[in-house]
Amino acid sequence: MTFSGIGYDLHRLREGCKLMIGGIEVPFEKGSVGHSDGDVLSHALCDALLGTACLGDIGTHFPDTDPRWKGVSSLLFLDHARQLLEDRRLHIVHADAVVICERPKLGPHFPAMRAALAKSLGVAAEQISLKAKTNEGLGEIGRGEAIACHAIATVRSH
Ligand code: MG
C-alpha cells in the first residue's frame, strides 16, 4: 500500500534573521521569522510526512509554545517524523516540494538542500524533488515579505 500526504507552510521574512531553507542557510538580506529556525521547506515537508500516517501536523508534535523547540534546526522535526513513520513500518518513497519566494534564486542551493533533507529522512537525494516559483510580484510573497512552501510525500508499507 502507498499513502500520500500534503503540507503547506508560510513564514514572514525580516531583516536580521537567518534564511534557513531545506536545512541549509541561504545567504540573503532577510530571513524567516519563526520559533524554530523558520525553515519553511522542512516544515511543509514534515506536515506532508505526518499526513501520510494521519499523525496530525507539526504543531501537534512541536508546539511553538514549547521552549525546547526555540531556535532548533527543523531537520530535527524531519528526523522525528521519519521515526514515527518507521515505527509504523512506513518507508518514504518520494517527496516533492515547491518553494515560493520572490528572491533569492533558490535553484543553485537545491543540491545542498536535497542532500540535507535526504540525510535527515534516510533516503537518497534522488527521492527528494525541489522546485522554486516566484509569486509574479503579487501579494505578500511578491513584495518579499513572506516565503511559502507546498509539499507532498509518498510512503509505502510492507
Ligand atoms: Mg513553519
PDB file of N, CA and C in Angstrom, residues 24-107:
ATOM      1  N   ILE A  24      19.556  24.159   5.078  1.00  0.00           N
ATOM      2  CA  ILE A  24      20.787  24.921   4.858  1.00  0.00           C
ATOM      3  C   ILE A  24      20.502  26.425   4.957  1.00  0.00           C
ATOM      4  N   GLU A  25      21.546  27.176   5.254  1.00  0.00           N
ATOM      5  CA  GLU A  25      21.386  28.627   5.313  1.00  0.00           C
ATOM      6  C   GLU A  25      21.639  29.209   3.928  1.00  0.00           C
ATOM      7  N   VAL A  26      20.658  29.968   3.438  1.00  0.00           N
ATOM      8  CA  VAL A  26      20.778  30.609   2.132  1.00  0.00           C
ATOM      9  C   VAL A  26      21.163  32.072   2.368  1.00  0.00           C
ATOM     10  N   PRO A  27      22.281  32.520   1.821  1.00  0.00           N
ATOM     11  CA  PRO A  27      22.694  33.908   2.033  1.00  0.00           C
ATOM     12  C   PRO A  27      21.683  34.869   1.417  1.00  0.00           C
ATOM     13  N   PHE A  28      21.140  35.772   2.230  1.00  0.00           N
ATOM     14  CA  PHE A  28      20.143  36.742   1.748  1.00  0.00           C
ATOM     15  C   PHE A  28      20.035  37.853   2.769  1.00  0.00           C
ATOM     16  N   GLU A  29      19.511  38.998   2.332  1.00  0.00           N
ATOM     17  CA  GLU A  29      19.409  40.159   3.222  1.00  0.00           C
ATOM     18  C   GLU A  29      18.312  40.009   4.284  1.00  0.00           C
ATOM     19  N   LYS A  30      17.394  39.050   4.048  1.00  0.00           N
ATOM     20  CA  LYS A  30      16.321  38.802   5.010  1.00  0.00           C
ATOM     21  C   LYS A  30      16.317  37.326   5.388  1.00  0.00           C
ATOM     22  N   GLY A  31      15.613  37.024   6.489  1.00  0.00           N
ATOM     23  CA  GLY A  31      15.464  35.635   6.898  1.00  0.00           C
ATOM     24  C   GLY A  31      14.060  35.389   7.396  1.00  0.00           C
ATOM     25  N   SER A  32      13.733  34.124   7.674  1.00  0.00           N
ATOM     26  CA  SER A  32      12.369  33.826   8.085  1.00  0.00           C
ATOM     27  C   SER A  32      12.206  33.903   9.593  1.00  0.00           C
ATOM     28  N   VAL A  33      11.083  34.478   9.984  1.00  0.00           N
ATOM     29  CA  VAL A  33      10.740  34.648  11.390  1.00  0.00           C
ATOM     30  C   VAL A  33      10.036  33.378  11.839  1.00  0.00           C
ATOM     31  N   GLY A  34      10.517  32.774  12.915  1.00  0.00           N
ATOM     32  CA  GLY A  34       9.874  31.554  13.400  1.00  0.00           C
ATOM     33  C   GLY A  34      10.375  31.187  14.775  1.00  0.00           C
ATOM     34  N   HIS A  35       9.627  30.293  15.435  1.00  0.00           N
ATOM     35  CA  HIS A  35      10.004  29.848  16.778  1.00  0.00           C
ATOM     36  C   HIS A  35      11.240  28.958  16.697  1.00  0.00           C
ATOM     37  N   SER A  36      11.217  28.051  15.717  1.00  0.00           N
ATOM     38  CA  SER A  36      12.397  27.213  15.469  1.00  0.00           C
ATOM     39  C   SER A  36      13.328  28.022  14.568  1.00  0.00           C
ATOM     40  N   ASP A  37      13.915  27.382  13.571  1.00  0.00           N
ATOM     41  CA  ASP A  37      14.764  28.134  12.645  1.00  0.00           C
ATOM     42  C   ASP A  37      13.970  28.684  11.457  1.00  0.00           C
ATOM     43  N   GLY A  38      12.638  28.485  11.478  1.00  0.00           N
ATOM     44  CA  GLY A  38      11.773  29.070  10.452  1.00  0.00           C
ATOM     45  C   GLY A  38      11.946  28.479   9.062  1.00  0.00           C
ATOM     46  N   ASP A  39      12.351  27.216   9.012  1.00  0.00           N
ATOM     47  CA  ASP A  39      12.626  26.555   7.729  1.00  0.00           C
ATOM     48  C   ASP A  39      11.311  26.104   7.077  1.00  0.00           C
ATOM     49  N   VAL A  40      10.830  26.932   6.157  1.00  0.00           N
ATOM     50  CA  VAL A  40       9.511  26.741   5.552  1.00  0.00           C
ATOM     51  C   VAL A  40       9.423  25.413   4.785  1.00  0.00           C
ATOM     52  N   LEU A  41      10.495  25.028   4.135  1.00  0.00           N
ATOM     53  CA  LEU A  41      10.505  23.786   3.342  1.00  0.00           C
ATOM     54  C   LEU A  41      10.466  22.569   4.262  1.00  0.00           C
ATOM     55  N   SER A  42      11.293  22.576   5.294  1.00  0.00           N
ATOM     56  CA  SER A  42      11.291  21.441   6.225  1.00  0.00           C
ATOM     57  C   SER A  42       9.945  21.317   6.930  1.00  0.00           C
ATOM     58  N   HIS A  43       9.324  22.458   7.238  1.00  0.00           N
ATOM     59  CA  HIS A  43       8.034  22.412   7.934  1.00  0.00           C
ATOM     60  C   HIS A  43       6.931  21.845   7.036  1.00  0.00           C
ATOM     61  N   ALA A  44       6.881  22.297   5.783  1.00  0.00           N
ATOM     62  CA  ALA A  44       5.865  21.786   4.853  1.00  0.00           C
ATOM     63  C   ALA A  44       6.085  20.297   4.601  1.00  0.00           C
ATOM     64  N   LEU A  45       7.336  19.922   4.466  1.00  0.00           N
ATOM     65  CA  LEU A  45       7.672  18.521   4.220  1.00  0.00           C
ATOM     66  C   LEU A  45       7.321  17.660   5.436  1.00  0.00           C
ATOM     67  N   CYS A  46       7.564  18.188   6.617  1.00  0.00           N
ATOM     68  CA  CYS A  46       7.236  17.472   7.842  1.00  0.00           C
ATOM     69  C   CYS A  46       5.725  17.222   7.917  1.00  0.00           C
ATOM     70  N   ASP A  47       4.928  18.241   7.602  1.00  0.00           N
ATOM     71  CA  ASP A  47       3.476  18.073   7.609  1.00  0.00           C
ATOM     72  C   ASP A  47       3.030  17.051   6.567  1.00  0.00           C
ATOM     73  N   ALA A  48       3.669  17.062   5.406  1.00  0.00           N
ATOM     74  CA  ALA A  48       3.324  16.087   4.358  1.00  0.00           C
ATOM     75  C   ALA A  48       3.605  14.667   4.855  1.00  0.00           C
ATOM     76  N   LEU A  49       4.756  14.484   5.501  1.00  0.00           N
ATOM     77  CA  LEU A  49       5.126  13.160   6.007  1.00  0.00           C
ATOM     78  C   LEU A  49       4.165  12.704   7.105  1.00  0.00           C
ATOM     79  N   LEU A  50       3.844  13.614   8.019  1.00  0.00           N
ATOM     80  CA  LEU A  50       2.910  13.272   9.094  1.00  0.00           C
ATOM     81  C   LEU A  50       1.545  12.919   8.507  1.00  0.00           C
ATOM     82  N   GLY A  51       1.178  13.621   7.435  1.00  0.00           N
ATOM     83  CA  GLY A  51      -0.109  13.387   6.782  1.00  0.00           C
ATOM     84  C   GLY A  51      -0.245  11.994   6.189  1.00  0.00           C
ATOM     85  N   THR A  52       0.856  11.397   5.785  1.00  0.00           N
ATOM     86  CA  THR A  52       0.776  10.057   5.190  1.00  0.00           C
ATOM     87  C   THR A  52       0.252   9.025   6.184  1.00  0.00           C
ATOM     88  N   ALA A  53       0.417   9.311   7.475  1.00  0.00           N
ATOM     89  CA  ALA A  53       0.002   8.340   8.503  1.00  0.00           C
ATOM     90  C   ALA A  53      -1.036   8.940   9.451  1.00  0.00           C
ATOM     91  N   CYS A  54      -1.705  10.016   9.010  1.00  0.00           N
ATOM     92  CA  CYS A  54      -2.741  10.662   9.829  1.00  0.00           C
ATOM     93  C   CYS A  54      -2.215  11.018  11.219  1.00  0.00           C
ATOM     94  N   LEU A  55      -1.020  11.575  11.267  1.00  0.00           N
ATOM     95  CA  LEU A  55      -0.378  11.869  12.554  1.00  0.00           C
ATOM     96  C   LEU A  55      -0.481  13.343  12.953  1.00  0.00           C
ATOM     97  N   GLY A  56      -1.445  14.041  12.412  1.00  0.00           N
ATOM     98  CA  GLY A  56      -1.599  15.442  12.783  1.00  0.00           C
ATOM     99  C   GLY A  56      -0.597  16.308  12.050  1.00  0.00           C
ATOM    100  N   ASP A  57      -0.246  17.437  12.647  1.00  0.00           N
ATOM    101  CA  ASP A  57       0.688  18.335  11.969  1.00  0.00           C
ATOM    102  C   ASP A  57       1.841  18.691  12.896  1.00  0.00           C
ATOM    103  N   ILE A  58       2.722  19.503  12.366  1.00  0.00           N
ATOM    104  CA  ILE A  58       3.955  19.836  13.066  1.00  0.00           C
ATOM    105  C   ILE A  58       3.671  20.506  14.420  1.00  0.00           C
ATOM    106  N   GLY A  59       2.591  21.283  14.483  1.00  0.00           N
ATOM    107  CA  GLY A  59       2.212  21.970  15.721  1.00  0.00           C
ATOM    108  C   GLY A  59       1.800  21.000  16.817  1.00  0.00           C
ATOM    109  N   THR A  60       1.268  19.832  16.408  1.00  0.00           N
ATOM    110  CA  THR A  60       0.865  18.806  17.378  1.00  0.00           C
ATOM    111  C   THR A  60       2.097  18.250  18.079  1.00  0.00           C
ATOM    112  N   HIS A  61       3.158  18.030  17.292  1.00  0.00           N
ATOM    113  CA  HIS A  61       4.350  17.368  17.810  1.00  0.00           C
ATOM    114  C   HIS A  61       5.377  18.344  18.391  1.00  0.00           C
ATOM    115  N   PHE A  62       5.417  19.536  17.798  1.00  0.00           N
ATOM    116  CA  PHE A  62       6.424  20.529  18.215  1.00  0.00           C
ATOM    117  C   PHE A  62       5.764  21.888  18.437  1.00  0.00           C
ATOM    118  N   PRO A  63       4.936  22.022  19.475  1.00  0.00           N
ATOM    119  CA  PRO A  63       4.221  23.292  19.669  1.00  0.00           C
ATOM    120  C   PRO A  63       5.175  24.482  19.813  1.00  0.00           C
ATOM    121  N   ASP A  64       4.804  25.606  19.179  1.00  0.00           N
ATOM    122  CA  ASP A  64       5.712  26.764  19.220  1.00  0.00           C
ATOM    123  C   ASP A  64       5.661  27.482  20.563  1.00  0.00           C
ATOM    124  N   THR A  65       4.887  26.911  21.510  1.00  0.00           N
ATOM    125  CA  THR A  65       4.865  27.444  22.872  1.00  0.00           C
ATOM    126  C   THR A  65       5.898  26.718  23.746  1.00  0.00           C
ATOM    127  N   ASP A  66       6.500  25.661  23.183  1.00  0.00           N
ATOM    128  CA  ASP A  66       7.447  24.849  23.947  1.00  0.00           C
ATOM    129  C   ASP A  66       8.873  25.379  23.761  1.00  0.00           C
ATOM    130  N   PRO A  67       9.499  25.838  24.853  1.00  0.00           N
ATOM    131  CA  PRO A  67      10.842  26.422  24.732  1.00  0.00           C
ATOM    132  C   PRO A  67      11.894  25.436  24.209  1.00  0.00           C
ATOM    133  N   ARG A  68      11.587  24.128  24.287  1.00  0.00           N
ATOM    134  CA  ARG A  68      12.540  23.121  23.786  1.00  0.00           C
ATOM    135  C   ARG A  68      12.822  23.296  22.294  1.00  0.00           C
ATOM    136  N   TRP A  69      11.839  23.835  21.563  1.00  0.00           N
ATOM    137  CA  TRP A  69      11.974  23.924  20.096  1.00  0.00           C
ATOM    138  C   TRP A  69      12.423  25.299  19.638  1.00  0.00           C
ATOM    139  N   LYS A  70      12.738  26.179  20.594  1.00  0.00           N
ATOM    140  CA  LYS A  70      13.148  27.526  20.210  1.00  0.00           C
ATOM    141  C   LYS A  70      14.518  27.488  19.540  1.00  0.00           C
ATOM    142  N   GLY A  71      14.562  27.948  18.315  1.00  0.00           N
ATOM    143  CA  GLY A  71      15.831  28.073  17.599  1.00  0.00           C
ATOM    144  C   GLY A  71      16.448  26.768  17.111  1.00  0.00           C
ATOM    145  N   VAL A  72      15.731  25.642  17.285  1.00  0.00           N
ATOM    146  CA  VAL A  72      16.333  24.367  16.860  1.00  0.00           C
ATOM    147  C   VAL A  72      16.295  24.212  15.345  1.00  0.00           C
ATOM    148  N   SER A  73      17.152  23.323  14.837  1.00  0.00           N
ATOM    149  CA  SER A  73      17.140  23.013  13.407  1.00  0.00           C
ATOM    150  C   SER A  73      15.888  22.204  13.091  1.00  0.00           C
ATOM    151  N   SER A  74      15.189  22.615  12.038  1.00  0.00           N
ATOM    152  CA  SER A  74      13.957  21.921  11.656  1.00  0.00           C
ATOM    153  C   SER A  74      14.239  20.528  11.103  1.00  0.00           C
ATOM    154  N   LEU A  75      15.494  20.237  10.809  1.00  0.00           N
ATOM    155  CA  LEU A  75      15.824  18.879  10.366  1.00  0.00           C
ATOM    156  C   LEU A  75      15.503  17.882  11.479  1.00  0.00           C
ATOM    157  N   LEU A  76      15.537  18.372  12.717  1.00  0.00           N
ATOM    158  CA  LEU A  76      15.166  17.547  13.864  1.00  0.00           C
ATOM    159  C   LEU A  76      13.707  17.088  13.753  1.00  0.00           C
ATOM    160  N   PHE A  77      12.854  17.976  13.257  1.00  0.00           N
ATOM    161  CA  PHE A  77      11.428  17.636  13.085  1.00  0.00           C
ATOM    162  C   PHE A  77      11.280  16.541  12.027  1.00  0.00           C
ATOM    163  N   LEU A  78      12.069  16.661  10.970  1.00  0.00           N
ATOM    164  CA  LEU A  78      12.005  15.651   9.906  1.00  0.00           C
ATOM    165  C   LEU A  78      12.489  14.304  10.420  1.00  0.00           C
ATOM    166  N   ASP A  79      13.528  14.347  11.202  1.00  0.00           N
ATOM    167  CA  ASP A  79      14.061  13.126  11.786  1.00  0.00           C
ATOM    168  C   ASP A  79      13.002  12.449  12.658  1.00  0.00           C
ATOM    169  N   HIS A  80      12.270  13.263  13.416  1.00  0.00           N
ATOM    170  CA  HIS A  80      11.225  12.739  14.286  1.00  0.00           C
ATOM    171  C   HIS A  80      10.076  12.156  13.459  1.00  0.00           C
ATOM    172  N   ALA A  81       9.682  12.857  12.401  1.00  0.00           N
ATOM    173  CA  ALA A  81       8.599  12.367  11.536  1.00  0.00           C
ATOM    174  C   ALA A  81       8.998  11.029  10.913  1.00  0.00           C
ATOM    175  N   ARG A  82      10.235  10.956  10.474  1.00  0.00           N
ATOM    176  CA  ARG A  82      10.733   9.706   9.887  1.00  0.00           C
ATOM    177  C   ARG A  82      10.650   8.567  10.897  1.00  0.00           C
ATOM    178  N   GLN A  83      11.015   8.863  12.167  1.00  0.00           N
ATOM    179  CA  GLN A  83      10.961   7.854  13.220  1.00  0.00           C
ATOM    180  C   GLN A  83       9.535   7.367  13.451  1.00  0.00           C
ATOM    181  N   LEU A  84       8.595   8.321  13.471  1.00  0.00           N
ATOM    182  CA  LEU A  84       7.191   7.953  13.674  1.00  0.00           C
ATOM    183  C   LEU A  84       6.704   7.043  12.549  1.00  0.00           C
ATOM    184  N   LEU A  85       7.150   7.338  11.325  1.00  0.00           N
ATOM    185  CA  LEU A  85       6.747   6.512  10.179  1.00  0.00           C
ATOM    186  C   LEU A  85       7.389   5.132  10.269  1.00  0.00           C
ATOM    187  N   GLU A  86       8.665   5.109  10.626  1.00  0.00           N
ATOM    188  CA  GLU A  86       9.364   3.818  10.742  1.00  0.00           C
ATOM    189  C   GLU A  86       8.714   2.936  11.800  1.00  0.00           C
ATOM    190  N   ASP A  87       8.264   3.580  12.895  1.00  0.00           N
ATOM    191  CA  ASP A  87       7.570   2.829  13.954  1.00  0.00           C
ATOM    192  C   ASP A  87       6.327   2.134  13.405  1.00  0.00           C
ATOM    193  N   ARG A  88       5.753   2.731  12.364  1.00  0.00           N
ATOM    194  CA  ARG A  88       4.547   2.161  11.738  1.00  0.00           C
ATOM    195  C   ARG A  88       4.884   1.359  10.493  1.00  0.00           C
ATOM    196  N   ARG A  89       6.141   1.047  10.323  1.00  0.00           N
ATOM    197  CA  ARG A  89       6.637   0.290   9.178  1.00  0.00           C
ATOM    198  C   ARG A  89       6.291   0.953   7.847  1.00  0.00           C
ATOM    199  N   LEU A  90       6.378   2.278   7.844  1.00  0.00           N
ATOM    200  CA  LEU A  90       6.148   3.047   6.614  1.00  0.00           C
ATOM    201  C   LEU A  90       7.485   3.594   6.129  1.00  0.00           C
ATOM    202  N   HIS A  91       7.751   3.431   4.847  1.00  0.00           N
ATOM    203  CA  HIS A  91       9.024   3.851   4.262  1.00  0.00           C
ATOM    204  C   HIS A  91       8.787   4.970   3.257  1.00  0.00           C
ATOM    205  N   ILE A  92       9.616   5.969   3.344  1.00  0.00           N
ATOM    206  CA  ILE A  92       9.463   7.119   2.450  1.00  0.00           C
ATOM    207  C   ILE A  92       9.886   6.726   1.035  1.00  0.00           C
ATOM    208  N   VAL A  93       8.977   6.960   0.104  1.00  0.00           N
ATOM    209  CA  VAL A  93       9.248   6.631  -1.306  1.00  0.00           C
ATOM    210  C   VAL A  93       9.745   7.869  -2.040  1.00  0.00           C
ATOM    211  N   HIS A  94       9.047   8.991  -1.814  1.00  0.00           N
ATOM    212  CA  HIS A  94       9.335  10.184  -2.611  1.00  0.00           C
ATOM    213  C   HIS A  94       8.728  11.408  -1.925  1.00  0.00           C
ATOM    214  N   ALA A  95       9.346  12.548  -2.162  1.00  0.00           N
ATOM    215  CA  ALA A  95       8.771  13.817  -1.710  1.00  0.00           C
ATOM    216  C   ALA A  95       9.012  14.855  -2.792  1.00  0.00           C
ATOM    217  N   ASP A  96       8.072  15.750  -2.928  1.00  0.00           N
ATOM    218  CA  ASP A  96       8.187  16.817  -3.920  1.00  0.00           C
ATOM    219  C   ASP A  96       7.725  18.110  -3.250  1.00  0.00           C
ATOM    220  N   ALA A  97       8.394  19.206  -3.529  1.00  0.00           N
ATOM    221  CA  ALA A  97       8.019  20.467  -2.887  1.00  0.00           C
ATOM    222  C   ALA A  97       8.223  21.645  -3.837  1.00  0.00           C
ATOM    223  N   VAL A  98       7.404  22.664  -3.646  1.00  0.00           N
ATOM    224  CA  VAL A  98       7.543  23.923  -4.372  1.00  0.00           C
ATOM    225  C   VAL A  98       7.738  25.027  -3.340  1.00  0.00           C
ATOM    226  N   VAL A  99       8.861  25.711  -3.409  1.00  0.00           N
ATOM    227  CA  VAL A  99       9.107  26.843  -2.511  1.00  0.00           C
ATOM    228  C   VAL A  99       8.779  28.115  -3.304  1.00  0.00           C
ATOM    229  N   ILE A 100       8.002  29.001  -2.681  1.00  0.00           N
ATOM    230  CA  ILE A 100       7.565  30.212  -3.377  1.00  0.00           C
ATOM    231  C   ILE A 100       8.131  31.448  -2.685  1.00  0.00           C
ATOM    232  N   CYS A 101       8.986  32.155  -3.383  1.00  0.00           N
ATOM    233  CA  CYS A 101       9.501  33.426  -2.879  1.00  0.00           C
ATOM    234  C   CYS A 101       9.960  34.265  -4.072  1.00  0.00           C
ATOM    235  N   GLU A 102       9.974  35.568  -3.868  1.00  0.00           N
ATOM    236  CA  GLU A 102      10.360  36.456  -4.963  1.00  0.00           C
ATOM    237  C   GLU A 102      11.879  36.447  -5.162  1.00  0.00           C
ATOM    238  N   ARG A 103      12.583  36.470  -4.079  1.00  0.00           N
ATOM    239  CA  ARG A 103      14.039  36.399  -4.056  1.00  0.00           C
ATOM    240  C   ARG A 103      14.451  35.704  -2.758  1.00  0.00           C
ATOM    241  N   PRO A 104      15.608  35.136  -2.675  1.00  0.00           N
ATOM    242  CA  PRO A 104      16.656  34.968  -3.686  1.00  0.00           C
ATOM    243  C   PRO A 104      16.361  33.806  -4.624  1.00  0.00           C
ATOM    244  N   LYS A 105      17.196  33.612  -5.612  1.00  0.00           N
ATOM    245  CA  LYS A 105      17.087  32.458  -6.508  1.00  0.00           C
ATOM    246  C   LYS A 105      17.498  31.212  -5.724  1.00  0.00           C
ATOM    247  N   LEU A 106      16.649  30.197  -5.728  1.00  0.00           N
ATOM    248  CA  LEU A 106      16.917  29.023  -4.894  1.00  0.00           C
ATOM    249  C   LEU A 106      17.551  27.865  -5.646  1.00  0.00           C
ATOM    250  N   GLY A 107      17.367  27.830  -6.949  1.00  0.00           N
ATOM    251  CA  GLY A 107      17.863  26.705  -7.757  1.00  0.00           C
ATOM    252  C   GLY A 107      19.301  26.304  -7.451  1.00  0.00           C
TER     253      GLY A 107
END
